[in-house]
């Protein structure tokens, strides 16, 4: 995920970048772009490889020959799914943006007087961007079937967040998807052999994790947030292994 911050006010830009750097603690693949000059960015867009999970923070009023809205329209020519977040001092700018069919992820009202609120909004917007990007990824079905006693259950593997053994219930496995949880009678070793998708992490002893559905990781509080607002509490050592697996998976794509 590459983050672009195009803002003509240097103080505002530095503040946003500061908050984004703090977000790296939770979003393992967050990378700030070196392209940031608002005076030349229009010419740079055609040279970029814009991915669906990239995020653009664009100041609407750049005080130059083009606006942030003009930049957004140009970006949309190359990618219709990336996230665009407008920076503005005026909330009424939203109407003209929607009329241009840009469909931004949201708006950040610039406010230097309340840094904690601004930081929280930026963090939530990055989470929302991750979720939106992963929703596009799940358009393609990846059907798997698991046996539970005499019953056969079908799942879209892309909807699975995580699977783990229930220690107090021998031979029982919990499957947590975006919208529900299911308990089946099975051995996790057998499920690991069935789930050979590159996005499935099967190296943990008692867990199977869908790397694509991970939104953020909080090592301090020892939990992982998945799409669908699913939260998994897991030890710090396991979290370190998950971070490593995410980096390898991201590099291989």
JSON list of C-alpha atoms in Angstrom, two decimals:
[
{"chain": "A", "resi": 1, "resn": "UNK", "atom": "CA", "xyz": [0.00, 0.00, 0.00]},
{"chain": "A", "resi": 2, "resn": "UNK", "atom": "CA", "xyz": [1.60, 3.24, -1.17]},
{"chain": "A", "resi": 3, "resn": "UNK", "atom": "CA", "xyz": [0.37, 6.49, 0.37]},
{"chain": "A", "resi": 4, "resn": "UNK", "atom": "CA", "xyz": [0.57, 9.76, -1.57]},
{"chain": "A", "resi": 5, "resn": "UNK", "atom": "CA", "xyz": [0.18, 13.07, 0.25]},
{"chain": "A", "resi": 6, "resn": "UNK", "atom": "CA", "xyz": [-0.33, 16.04, -2.08]},
{"chain": "A", "resi": 7, "resn": "UNK", "atom": "CA", "xyz": [-0.70, 19.18, 0.02]},
{"chain": "A", "resi": 8, "resn": "UNK", "atom": "CA", "xyz": [0.59, 22.68, -0.73]},
{"chain": "A", "resi": 9, "resn": "UNK", "atom": "CA", "xyz": [0.81, 23.69, 2.95]},
{"chain": "A", "resi": 10, "resn": "UNK", "atom": "CA", "xyz": [4.12, 22.29, 4.21]},
{"chain": "A", "resi": 11, "resn": "UNK", "atom": "CA", "xyz": [3.07, 22.31, 7.87]},
{"chain": "A", "resi": 12, "resn": "UNK", "atom": "CA", "xyz": [-0.14, 20.43, 7.12]},
{"chain": "A", "resi": 13, "resn": "UNK", "atom": "CA", "xyz": [1.73, 17.93, 4.96]},
{"chain": "A", "resi": 14, "resn": "UNK", "atom": "CA", "xyz": [4.36, 17.26, 7.64]},
{"chain": "A", "resi": 15, "resn": "UNK", "atom": "CA", "xyz": [1.64, 16.67, 10.22]},
{"chain": "A", "resi": 16, "resn": "UNK", "atom": "CA", "xyz": [-0.21, 14.16, 8.03]},
{"chain": "A", "resi": 17, "resn": "UNK", "atom": "CA", "xyz": [3.02, 12.32, 7.20]},
{"chain": "A", "resi": 18, "resn": "UNK", "atom": "CA", "xyz": [3.86, 12.20, 10.91]},
{"chain": "A", "resi": 19, "resn": "UNK", "atom": "CA", "xyz": [0.54, 10.49, 11.64]},
{"chain": "A", "resi": 20, "resn": "UNK", "atom": "CA", "xyz": [0.99, 8.10, 8.72]},
{"chain": "A", "resi": 21, "resn": "UNK", "atom": "CA", "xyz": [4.44, 7.11, 9.99]},
{"chain": "A", "resi": 22, "resn": "UNK", "atom": "CA", "xyz": [2.84, 6.26, 13.33]},
{"chain": "A", "resi": 23, "resn": "UNK", "atom": "CA", "xyz": [0.31, 4.11, 11.47]},
{"chain": "A", "resi": 24, "resn": "UNK", "atom": "CA", "xyz": [3.15, 1.87, 10.28]},
{"chain": "A", "resi": 25, "resn": "UNK", "atom": "CA", "xyz": [3.01, 0.19, 13.68]},
{"chain": "A", "resi": 26, "resn": "UNK", "atom": "CA", "xyz": [-0.36, -1.31, 12.74]},
{"chain": "A", "resi": 27, "resn": "UNK", "atom": "CA", "xyz": [-0.27, -1.41, 8.92]},
{"chain": "A", "resi": 28, "resn": "UNK", "atom": "CA", "xyz": [2.74, -3.52, 7.98]},
{"chain": "A", "resi": 29, "resn": "UNK", "atom": "CA", "xyz": [2.78, -2.66, 4.25]},
{"chain": "A", "resi": 30, "resn": "UNK", "atom": "CA", "xyz": [2.30, 1.10, 4.48]},
{"chain": "A", "resi": 31, "resn": "UNK", "atom": "CA", "xyz": [4.84, 2.97, 2.35]},
{"chain": "A", "resi": 32, "resn": "UNK", "atom": "CA", "xyz": [5.01, 6.71, 1.76]},
{"chain": "A", "resi": 33, "resn": "UNK", "atom": "CA", "xyz": [5.59, 7.78, -1.83]},
{"chain": "A", "resi": 34, "resn": "UNK", "atom": "CA", "xyz": [8.55, 9.95, -2.76]},
{"chain": "A", "resi": 35, "resn": "UNK", "atom": "CA", "xyz": [6.28, 11.84, -5.18]},
{"chain": "A", "resi": 36, "resn": "UNK", "atom": "CA", "xyz": [4.88, 14.74, -3.20]},
{"chain": "A", "resi": 37, "resn": "UNK", "atom": "CA", "xyz": [5.45, 17.96, -5.13]},
{"chain": "A", "resi": 38, "resn": "UNK", "atom": "CA", "xyz": [1.99, 19.40, -5.76]},
{"chain": "A", "resi": 39, "resn": "UNK", "atom": "CA", "xyz": [3.34, 21.61, -8.56]},
{"chain": "A", "resi": 40, "resn": "UNK", "atom": "CA", "xyz": [4.48, 18.65, -10.71]},
{"chain": "A", "resi": 41, "resn": "UNK", "atom": "CA", "xyz": [2.27, 15.78, -9.55]},
{"chain": "A", "resi": 42, "resn": "UNK", "atom": "CA", "xyz": [-0.15, 16.05, -12.47]},
{"chain": "A", "resi": 43, "resn": "UNK", "atom": "CA", "xyz": [2.71, 15.17, -14.84]},
{"chain": "A", "resi": 44, "resn": "UNK", "atom": "CA", "xyz": [3.88, 12.34, -12.56]},
{"chain": "A", "resi": 45, "resn": "UNK", "atom": "CA", "xyz": [0.56, 10.44, -12.50]},
{"chain": "A", "resi": 46, "resn": "UNK", "atom": "CA", "xyz": [1.04, 8.78, -15.91]},
{"chain": "A", "resi": 47, "resn": "UNK", "atom": "CA", "xyz": [4.40, 7.41, -14.72]},
{"chain": "A", "resi": 48, "resn": "UNK", "atom": "CA", "xyz": [2.96, 5.73, -11.62]},
{"chain": "A", "resi": 49, "resn": "UNK", "atom": "CA", "xyz": [1.89, 2.10, -11.27]},
{"chain": "A", "resi": 50, "resn": "UNK", "atom": "CA", "xyz": [-1.25, 2.63, -9.22]},
{"chain": "A", "resi": 51, "resn": "UNK", "atom": "CA", "xyz": [-2.49, -0.43, -7.32]},
{"chain": "A", "resi": 52, "resn": "UNK", "atom": "CA", "xyz": [-5.98, -0.98, -5.97]},
{"chain": "A", "resi": 53, "resn": "UNK", "atom": "CA", "xyz": [-4.84, -0.63, -2.35]},
{"chain": "A", "resi": 54, "resn": "UNK", "atom": "CA", "xyz": [-2.93, 2.63, -2.88]},
{"chain": "A", "resi": 55, "resn": "UNK", "atom": "CA", "xyz": [-4.20, 5.74, -1.08]},
{"chain": "A", "resi": 56, "resn": "UNK", "atom": "CA", "xyz": [-4.10, 9.37, -2.22]},
{"chain": "A", "resi": 57, "resn": "UNK", "atom": "CA", "xyz": [-4.50, 12.27, 0.21]},
{"chain": "A", "resi": 58, "resn": "UNK", "atom": "CA", "xyz": [-5.26, 15.21, -2.08]},
{"chain": "A", "resi": 59, "resn": "UNK", "atom": "CA", "xyz": [-5.69, 18.80, -1.00]},
{"chain": "A", "resi": 60, "resn": "UNK", "atom": "CA", "xyz": [-8.64, 20.20, -2.95]},
{"chain": "A", "resi": 61, "resn": "UNK", "atom": "CA", "xyz": [-7.31, 23.75, -3.12]},
{"chain": "A", "resi": 62, "resn": "UNK", "atom": "CA", "xyz": [-3.68, 23.47, -4.28]},
{"chain": "A", "resi": 63, "resn": "UNK", "atom": "CA", "xyz": [-3.37, 27.11, -5.31]},
{"chain": "A", "resi": 64, "resn": "UNK", "atom": "CA", "xyz": [-1.92, 26.17, -8.67]},
{"chain": "A", "resi": 65, "resn": "UNK", "atom": "CA", "xyz": [-3.26, 25.70, -12.22]},
{"chain": "A", "resi": 66, "resn": "UNK", "atom": "CA", "xyz": [-5.14, 22.54, -11.19]},
{"chain": "A", "resi": 67, "resn": "UNK", "atom": "CA", "xyz": [-7.03, 21.42, -8.10]},
{"chain": "A", "resi": 68, "resn": "UNK", "atom": "CA", "xyz": [-7.07, 18.21, -6.10]},
{"chain": "A", "resi": 69, "resn": "UNK", "atom": "CA", "xyz": [-10.27, 17.35, -7.94]},
{"chain": "A", "resi": 70, "resn": "UNK", "atom": "CA", "xyz": [-8.42, 17.62, -11.26]},
{"chain": "A", "resi": 71, "resn": "UNK", "atom": "CA", "xyz": [-5.72, 15.28, -9.90]},
{"chain": "A", "resi": 72, "resn": "UNK", "atom": "CA", "xyz": [-8.37, 12.80, -8.75]},
{"chain": "A", "resi": 73, "resn": "UNK", "atom": "CA", "xyz": [-10.00, 12.76, -12.20]},
{"chain": "A", "resi": 74, "resn": "UNK", "atom": "CA", "xyz": [-6.60, 12.02, -13.76]},
{"chain": "A", "resi": 75, "resn": "UNK", "atom": "CA", "xyz": [-5.87, 9.26, -11.21]},
{"chain": "A", "resi": 76, "resn": "UNK", "atom": "CA", "xyz": [-9.23, 7.63, -11.97]},
{"chain": "A", "resi": 77, "resn": "UNK", "atom": "CA", "xyz": [-8.15, 7.25, -15.63]},
{"chain": "A", "resi": 78, "resn": "UNK", "atom": "CA", "xyz": [-5.48, 4.80, -14.46]},
{"chain": "A", "resi": 79, "resn": "UNK", "atom": "CA", "xyz": [-7.22, 3.12, -11.53]},
{"chain": "A", "resi": 80, "resn": "UNK", "atom": "CA", "xyz": [-10.88, 3.13, -10.53]},
{"chain": "A", "resi": 81, "resn": "UNK", "atom": "CA", "xyz": [-10.45, 1.24, -7.25]},
{"chain": "A", "resi": 82, "resn": "UNK", "atom": "CA", "xyz": [-7.65, 3.03, -5.38]},
{"chain": "A", "resi": 83, "resn": "UNK", "atom": "CA", "xyz": [-8.67, 5.17, -2.40]},
{"chain": "A", "resi": 84, "resn": "UNK", "atom": "CA", "xyz": [-8.85, 8.94, -2.70]},
{"chain": "A", "resi": 85, "resn": "UNK", "atom": "CA", "xyz": [-9.18, 11.08, 0.42]},
{"chain": "A", "resi": 86, "resn": "UNK", "atom": "CA", "xyz": [-9.65, 14.80, 0.00]},
{"chain": "A", "resi": 87, "resn": "UNK", "atom": "CA", "xyz": [-8.06, 17.34, 2.32]},
{"chain": "A", "resi": 88, "resn": "UNK", "atom": "CA", "xyz": [-10.15, 20.45, 2.68]},
{"chain": "A", "resi": 89, "resn": "UNK", "atom": "CA", "xyz": [-10.95, 23.36, 4.93]},
{"chain": "A", "resi": 90, "resn": "UNK", "atom": "CA", "xyz": [-14.51, 23.53, 3.59]},
{"chain": "A", "resi": 91, "resn": "UNK", "atom": "CA", "xyz": [-17.02, 20.69, 3.98]},
{"chain": "A", "resi": 92, "resn": "UNK", "atom": "CA", "xyz": [-19.19, 21.93, 1.08]},
{"chain": "A", "resi": 93, "resn": "UNK", "atom": "CA", "xyz": [-16.55, 20.84, -1.46]},
{"chain": "A", "resi": 94, "resn": "UNK", "atom": "CA", "xyz": [-17.95, 17.30, -1.25]},
{"chain": "A", "resi": 95, "resn": "UNK", "atom": "CA", "xyz": [-20.87, 17.92, -3.59]},
{"chain": "A", "resi": 96, "resn": "UNK", "atom": "CA", "xyz": [-18.76, 18.97, -6.58]},
{"chain": "A", "resi": 97, "resn": "UNK", "atom": "CA", "xyz": [-16.47, 15.98, -6.06]},
{"chain": "A", "resi": 98, "resn": "UNK", "atom": "CA", "xyz": [-19.33, 13.49, -6.08]},
{"chain": "A", "resi": 99, "resn": "UNK", "atom": "CA", "xyz": [-20.79, 15.10, -9.19]},
{"chain": "A", "resi": 100, "resn": "UNK", "atom": "CA", "xyz": [-17.51, 14.38, -10.97]},
{"chain": "A", "resi": 101, "resn": "UNK", "atom": "CA", "xyz": [-17.94, 10.63, -10.27]},
{"chain": "A", "resi": 102, "resn": "UNK", "atom": "CA", "xyz": [-14.66, 10.43, -8.37]},
{"chain": "A", "resi": 103, "resn": "UNK", "atom": "CA", "xyz": [-16.24, 8.50, -5.47]},
{"chain": "A", "resi": 104, "resn": "UNK", "atom": "CA", "xyz": [-13.69, 9.43, -2.82]},
{"chain": "A", "resi": 105, "resn": "UNK", "atom": "CA", "xyz": [-13.21, 7.29, 0.27]},
{"chain": "A", "resi": 106, "resn": "UNK", "atom": "CA", "xyz": [-13.75, 10.32, 2.47]},
{"chain": "A", "resi": 107, "resn": "UNK", "atom": "CA", "xyz": [-12.81, 13.85, 3.46]},
{"chain": "A", "resi": 108, "resn": "UNK", "atom": "CA", "xyz": [-10.35, 15.04, 6.06]},
{"chain": "A", "resi": 109, "resn": "UNK", "atom": "CA", "xyz": [-11.12, 18.49, 7.39]},
{"chain": "A", "resi": 110, "resn": "UNK", "atom": "CA", "xyz": [-7.76, 20.08, 8.12]},
{"chain": "A", "resi": 111, "resn": "UNK", "atom": "CA", "xyz": [-7.51, 20.90, 11.82]},
{"chain": "A", "resi": 112, "resn": "UNK", "atom": "CA", "xyz": [-4.12, 21.65, 13.38]},
{"chain": "A", "resi": 113, "resn": "UNK", "atom": "CA", "xyz": [-5.76, 22.51, 16.71]},
{"chain": "A", "resi": 114, "resn": "UNK", "atom": "CA", "xyz": [-6.97, 18.96, 17.41]},
{"chain": "A", "resi": 115, "resn": "UNK", "atom": "CA", "xyz": [-4.11, 16.60, 16.47]},
{"chain": "A", "resi": 116, "resn": "UNK", "atom": "CA", "xyz": [-5.42, 13.56, 18.37]},
{"chain": "A", "resi": 117, "resn": "UNK", "atom": "CA", "xyz": [-8.72, 13.68, 16.47]},
{"chain": "A", "resi": 118, "resn": "UNK", "atom": "CA", "xyz": [-6.94, 14.13, 13.14]},
{"chain": "A", "resi": 119, "resn": "UNK", "atom": "CA", "xyz": [-4.68, 11.16, 13.88]},
{"chain": "A", "resi": 120, "resn": "UNK", "atom": "CA", "xyz": [-7.69, 8.99, 14.76]},
{"chain": "A", "resi": 121, "resn": "UNK", "atom": "CA", "xyz": [-9.51, 9.96, 11.56]},
{"chain": "A", "resi": 122, "resn": "UNK", "atom": "CA", "xyz": [-6.45, 9.17, 9.42]},
{"chain": "A", "resi": 123, "resn": "UNK", "atom": "CA", "xyz": [-6.06, 5.76, 11.09]},
{"chain": "A", "resi": 124, "resn": "UNK", "atom": "CA", "xyz": [-9.72, 4.93, 10.52]},
{"chain": "A", "resi": 125, "resn": "UNK", "atom": "CA", "xyz": [-9.49, 6.03, 6.89]},
{"chain": "A", "resi": 126, "resn": "UNK", "atom": "CA", "xyz": [-6.50, 3.73, 6.29]},
{"chain": "A", "resi": 127, "resn": "UNK", "atom": "CA", "xyz": [-8.48, 0.87, 7.83]},
{"chain": "A", "resi": 128, "resn": "UNK", "atom": "CA", "xyz": [-11.46, 1.72, 5.63]},
{"chain": "A", "resi": 129, "resn": "UNK", "atom": "CA", "xyz": [-9.19, 1.80, 2.58]},
{"chain": "A", "resi": 130, "resn": "UNK", "atom": "CA", "xyz": [-7.83, -1.65, 3.42]},
{"chain": "A", "resi": 131, "resn": "UNK", "atom": "CA", "xyz": [-11.34, -3.05, 3.82]},
{"chain": "A", "resi": 132, "resn": "UNK", "atom": "CA", "xyz": [-12.52, -1.49, 0.53]},
{"chain": "A", "resi": 133, "resn": "UNK", "atom": "CA", "xyz": [-9.54, -2.91, -1.35]},
{"chain": "A", "resi": 134, "resn": "UNK", "atom": "CA", "xyz": [-10.08, -6.39, 0.10]},
{"chain": "A", "resi": 135, "resn": "UNK", "atom": "CA", "xyz": [-13.77, -6.29, -0.79]},
{"chain": "A", "resi": 136, "resn": "UNK", "atom": "CA", "xyz": [-12.77, -5.95, -4.47]},
{"chain": "A", "resi": 137, "resn": "UNK", "atom": "CA", "xyz": [-10.38, -8.88, -4.02]},
{"chain": "A", "resi": 138, "resn": "UNK", "atom": "CA", "xyz": [-13.22, -11.11, -2.82]},
{"chain": "A", "resi": 139, "resn": "UNK", "atom": "CA", "xyz": [-15.30, -10.70, -5.97]},
{"chain": "A", "resi": 140, "resn": "UNK", "atom": "CA", "xyz": [-13.67, -13.88, -7.26]},
{"chain": "A", "resi": 141, "resn": "UNK", "atom": "CA", "xyz": [-14.93, -17.02, -5.51]},
{"chain": "A", "resi": 142, "resn": "UNK", "atom": "CA", "xyz": [-12.53, -19.65, -4.17]},
{"chain": "A", "resi": 143, "resn": "UNK", "atom": "CA", "xyz": [-14.75, -22.47, -3.01]},
{"chain": "A", "resi": 144, "resn": "UNK", "atom": "CA", "xyz": [-13.54, -25.04, -0.47]},
{"chain": "A", "resi": 145, "resn": "UNK", "atom": "CA", "xyz": [-15.38, -27.87, 1.25]},
{"chain": "A", "resi": 146, "resn": "UNK", "atom": "CA", "xyz": [-14.83, -29.27, 4.72]},
{"chain": "A", "resi": 147, "resn": "UNK", "atom": "CA", "xyz": [-16.21, -32.49, 6.15]},
{"chain": "A", "resi": 148, "resn": "UNK", "atom": "CA", "xyz": [-17.70, -32.44, 9.63]},
{"chain": "A", "resi": 149, "resn": "UNK", "atom": "CA", "xyz": [-18.88, -35.89, 10.64]},
{"chain": "A", "resi": 150, "resn": "UNK", "atom": "CA", "xyz": [-21.36, -36.94, 7.95]},
{"chain": "A", "resi": 151, "resn": "UNK", "atom": "CA", "xyz": [-21.91, -33.34, 6.84]},
{"chain": "A", "resi": 152, "resn": "UNK", "atom": "CA", "xyz": [-20.10, -31.39, 4.11]},
{"chain": "A", "resi": 153, "resn": "UNK", "atom": "CA", "xyz": [-19.82, -27.64, 4.48]},
{"chain": "A", "resi": 154, "resn": "UNK", "atom": "CA", "xyz": [-18.87, -25.20, 1.70]},
{"chain": "A", "resi": 155, "resn": "UNK", "atom": "CA", "xyz": [-17.00, -21.92, 2.16]},
{"chain": "A", "resi": 156, "resn": "UNK", "atom": "CA", "xyz": [-15.52, -19.20, 0.01]},
{"chain": "A", "resi": 157, "resn": "UNK", "atom": "CA", "xyz": [-11.91, -19.38, 1.21]},
{"chain": "A", "resi": 158, "resn": "UNK", "atom": "CA", "xyz": [-11.54, -15.66, 0.54]},
{"chain": "A", "resi": 159, "resn": "UNK", "atom": "CA", "xyz": [-14.25, -14.96, 3.15]},
{"chain": "A", "resi": 160, "resn": "UNK", "atom": "CA", "xyz": [-12.42, -16.90, 5.86]},
{"chain": "A", "resi": 161, "resn": "UNK", "atom": "CA", "xyz": [-10.60, -14.69, 8.37]},
{"chain": "A", "resi": 162, "resn": "UNK", "atom": "CA", "xyz": [-9.08, -17.35, 10.57]},
{"chain": "A", "resi": 163, "resn": "UNK", "atom": "CA", "xyz": [-9.45, -20.94, 11.75]},
{"chain": "A", "resi": 164, "resn": "UNK", "atom": "CA", "xyz": [-8.28, -22.29, 15.08]},
{"chain": "A", "resi": 165, "resn": "UNK", "atom": "CA", "xyz": [-8.60, -25.32, 17.34]},
{"chain": "A", "resi": 166, "resn": "UNK", "atom": "CA", "xyz": [-10.85, -25.11, 20.38]},
{"chain": "A", "resi": 167, "resn": "UNK", "atom": "CA", "xyz": [-8.63, -26.37, 23.19]},
{"chain": "A", "resi": 168, "resn": "UNK", "atom": "CA", "xyz": [-11.48, -27.09, 25.59]},
{"chain": "A", "resi": 169, "resn": "UNK", "atom": "CA", "xyz": [-13.36, -29.11, 22.97]},
{"chain": "A", "resi": 170, "resn": "UNK", "atom": "CA", "xyz": [-11.22, -31.90, 21.59]},
{"chain": "A", "resi": 171, "resn": "UNK", "atom": "CA", "xyz": [-11.56, -32.39, 17.84]},
{"chain": "A", "resi": 172, "resn": "UNK", "atom": "CA", "xyz": [-13.51, -29.17, 17.33]},
{"chain": "A", "resi": 173, "resn": "UNK", "atom": "CA", "xyz": [-12.41, -26.37, 14.99]},
{"chain": "A", "resi": 174, "resn": "UNK", "atom": "CA", "xyz": [-13.72, -22.79, 14.86]},
{"chain": "A", "resi": 175, "resn": "UNK", "atom": "CA", "xyz": [-13.99, -21.21, 11.41]},
{"chain": "A", "resi": 176, "resn": "UNK", "atom": "CA", "xyz": [-14.44, -17.44, 11.56]},
{"chain": "A", "resi": 177, "resn": "UNK", "atom": "CA", "xyz": [-15.55, -15.78, 8.34]},
{"chain": "A", "resi": 178, "resn": "UNK", "atom": "CA", "xyz": [-16.43, -12.16, 7.58]},
{"chain": "A", "resi": 179, "resn": "UNK", "atom": "CA", "xyz": [-20.00, -12.57, 8.78]},
{"chain": "A", "resi": 180, "resn": "UNK", "atom": "CA", "xyz": [-20.30, -15.67, 10.91]},
{"chain": "A", "resi": 181, "resn": "UNK", "atom": "CA", "xyz": [-18.56, -18.42, 12.83]},
{"chain": "A", "resi": 182, "resn": "UNK", "atom": "CA", "xyz": [-18.92, -22.16, 12.41]},
{"chain": "A", "resi": 183, "resn": "UNK", "atom": "CA", "xyz": [-17.71, -25.00, 14.62]},
{"chain": "A", "resi": 184, "resn": "UNK", "atom": "CA", "xyz": [-16.91, -28.27, 12.88]},
{"chain": "A", "resi": 185, "resn": "UNK", "atom": "CA", "xyz": [-15.55, -31.67, 13.87]},
{"chain": "A", "resi": 186, "resn": "UNK", "atom": "CA", "xyz": [-12.14, -31.93, 12.20]},
{"chain": "A", "resi": 187, "resn": "UNK", "atom": "CA", "xyz": [-8.40, -31.89, 12.70]},
{"chain": "A", "resi": 188, "resn": "UNK", "atom": "CA", "xyz": [-6.62, -28.68, 11.84]},
{"chain": "A", "resi": 189, "resn": "UNK", "atom": "CA", "xyz": [-3.79, -30.60, 10.14]},
{"chain": "A", "resi": 190, "resn": "UNK", "atom": "CA", "xyz": [-6.25, -31.91, 7.55]},
{"chain": "A", "resi": 191, "resn": "UNK", "atom": "CA", "xyz": [-7.63, -28.42, 6.91]},
{"chain": "A", "resi": 192, "resn": "UNK", "atom": "CA", "xyz": [-4.11, -27.09, 6.41]},
{"chain": "A", "resi": 193, "resn": "UNK", "atom": "CA", "xyz": [-3.56, -29.65, 3.64]},
{"chain": "A", "resi": 194, "resn": "UNK", "atom": "CA", "xyz": [-6.81, -28.56, 1.98]},
{"chain": "A", "resi": 195, "resn": "UNK", "atom": "CA", "xyz": [-6.02, -24.84, 2.19]},
{"chain": "A", "resi": 196, "resn": "UNK", "atom": "CA", "xyz": [-3.01, -24.50, -0.09]},
{"chain": "A", "resi": 197, "resn": "UNK", "atom": "CA", "xyz": [-3.87, -20.99, -1.31]},
{"chain": "A", "resi": 198, "resn": "UNK", "atom": "CA", "xyz": [-0.89, -18.64, -1.18]},
{"chain": "A", "resi": 199, "resn": "UNK", "atom": "CA", "xyz": [-2.85, -16.21, 0.96]},
{"chain": "A", "resi": 200, "resn": "UNK", "atom": "CA", "xyz": [-3.47, -18.81, 3.69]},
{"chain": "A", "resi": 201, "resn": "UNK", "atom": "CA", "xyz": [-0.88, -18.96, 6.48]},
{"chain": "A", "resi": 202, "resn": "UNK", "atom": "CA", "xyz": [-0.76, -22.52, 7.80]},
{"chain": "A", "resi": 203, "resn": "UNK", "atom": "CA", "xyz": [2.58, -22.50, 9.65]},
{"chain": "A", "resi": 204, "resn": "UNK", "atom": "CA", "xyz": [1.14, -21.73, 13.11]},
{"chain": "A", "resi": 205, "resn": "UNK", "atom": "CA", "xyz": [0.39, -24.82, 15.17]},
{"chain": "A", "resi": 206, "resn": "UNK", "atom": "CA", "xyz": [-3.21, -24.13, 16.12]},
{"chain": "A", "resi": 207, "resn": "UNK", "atom": "CA", "xyz": [-4.23, -21.46, 13.62]},
{"chain": "A", "resi": 208, "resn": "UNK", "atom": "CA", "xyz": [-4.84, -20.86, 9.93]},
{"chain": "A", "resi": 209, "resn": "UNK", "atom": "CA", "xyz": [-4.92, -17.19, 8.96]},
{"chain": "A", "resi": 210, "resn": "UNK", "atom": "CA", "xyz": [-6.08, -15.51, 5.77]},
{"chain": "A", "resi": 211, "resn": "UNK", "atom": "CA", "xyz": [-3.35, -12.94, 5.16]},
{"chain": "A", "resi": 212, "resn": "UNK", "atom": "CA", "xyz": [-5.48, -11.04, 2.64]},
{"chain": "A", "resi": 213, "resn": "UNK", "atom": "CA", "xyz": [-8.16, -10.33, 5.24]},
{"chain": "A", "resi": 214, "resn": "UNK", "atom": "CA", "xyz": [-5.81, -8.83, 7.82]},
{"chain": "A", "resi": 215, "resn": "UNK", "atom": "CA", "xyz": [-6.50, -5.13, 8.27]},
{"chain": "A", "resi": 216, "resn": "UNK", "atom": "CA", "xyz": [-4.12, -4.21, 11.08]},
{"chain": "A", "resi": 217, "resn": "UNK", "atom": "CA", "xyz": [-1.92, -5.74, 13.77]},
{"chain": "A", "resi": 218, "resn": "UNK", "atom": "CA", "xyz": [-1.55, -4.52, 17.34]},
{"chain": "A", "resi": 219, "resn": "UNK", "atom": "CA", "xyz": [1.45, -6.26, 18.89]},
{"chain": "A", "resi": 220, "resn": "UNK", "atom": "CA", "xyz": [1.24, -4.29, 22.14]},
{"chain": "A", "resi": 221, "resn": "UNK", "atom": "CA", "xyz": [-2.31, -5.49, 22.84]},
{"chain": "A", "resi": 222, "resn": "UNK", "atom": "CA", "xyz": [-1.65, -8.84, 21.12]},
{"chain": "A", "resi": 223, "resn": "UNK", "atom": "CA", "xyz": [-4.49, -8.87, 18.63]},
{"chain": "A", "resi": 224, "resn": "UNK", "atom": "CA", "xyz": [-5.08, -8.89, 14.88]},
{"chain": "A", "resi": 225, "resn": "UNK", "atom": "CA", "xyz": [-7.96, -7.06, 13.22]},
{"chain": "A", "resi": 226, "resn": "UNK", "atom": "CA", "xyz": [-9.49, -8.76, 10.19]},
{"chain": "A", "resi": 227, "resn": "UNK", "atom": "CA", "xyz": [-12.02, -7.54, 7.64]},
{"chain": "A", "resi": 228, "resn": "UNK", "atom": "CA", "xyz": [-15.57, -7.83, 8.92]},
{"chain": "A", "resi": 229, "resn": "UNK", "atom": "CA", "xyz": [-14.38, -6.33, 12.23]},
{"chain": "A", "resi": 230, "resn": "UNK", "atom": "CA", "xyz": [-13.23, -9.77, 13.38]},
{"chain": "A", "resi": 231, "resn": "UNK", "atom": "CA", "xyz": [-10.64, -9.57, 16.15]},
{"chain": "A", "resi": 232, "resn": "UNK", "atom": "CA", "xyz": [-8.25, -12.39, 17.05]},
{"chain": "A", "resi": 233, "resn": "UNK", "atom": "CA", "xyz": [-6.29, -12.34, 20.30]},
{"chain": "A", "resi": 234, "resn": "UNK", "atom": "CA", "xyz": [-2.97, -14.08, 19.79]},
{"chain": "A", "resi": 235, "resn": "UNK", "atom": "CA", "xyz": [0.45, -14.03, 21.47]},
{"chain": "A", "resi": 236, "resn": "UNK", "atom": "CA", "xyz": [3.22, -11.58, 20.60]},
{"chain": "A", "resi": 237, "resn": "UNK", "atom": "CA", "xyz": [5.51, -14.35, 19.30]},
{"chain": "A", "resi": 238, "resn": "UNK", "atom": "CA", "xyz": [2.79, -15.54, 16.93]},
{"chain": "A", "resi": 239, "resn": "UNK", "atom": "CA", "xyz": [2.17, -11.95, 15.83]},
{"chain": "A", "resi": 240, "resn": "UNK", "atom": "CA", "xyz": [5.85, -11.64, 14.89]},
{"chain": "A", "resi": 241, "resn": "UNK", "atom": "CA", "xyz": [5.51, -14.77, 12.73]},
{"chain": "A", "resi": 242, "resn": "UNK", "atom": "CA", "xyz": [2.39, -13.33, 11.08]},
{"chain": "A", "resi": 243, "resn": "UNK", "atom": "CA", "xyz": [4.19, -10.07, 10.30]},
{"chain": "A", "resi": 244, "resn": "UNK", "atom": "CA", "xyz": [7.02, -12.02, 8.68]},
{"chain": "A", "resi": 245, "resn": "UNK", "atom": "CA", "xyz": [4.57, -14.09, 6.63]},
{"chain": "A", "resi": 246, "resn": "UNK", "atom": "CA", "xyz": [2.80, -10.91, 5.51]},
{"chain": "A", "resi": 247, "resn": "UNK", "atom": "CA", "xyz": [6.07, -9.37, 4.32]},
{"chain": "A", "resi": 248, "resn": "UNK", "atom": "CA", "xyz": [6.97, -12.50, 2.36]},
{"chain": "A", "resi": 249, "resn": "UNK", "atom": "CA", "xyz": [3.50, -12.73, 0.86]},
{"chain": "A", "resi": 250, "resn": "UNK", "atom": "CA", "xyz": [3.51, -9.05, -0.08]},
{"chain": "A", "resi": 251, "resn": "UNK", "atom": "CA", "xyz": [6.98, -9.33, -1.70]},
{"chain": "A", "resi": 252, "resn": "UNK", "atom": "CA", "xyz": [5.94, -12.37, -3.75]},
{"chain": "A", "resi": 253, "resn": "UNK", "atom": "CA", "xyz": [2.88, -10.69, -5.29]}
]
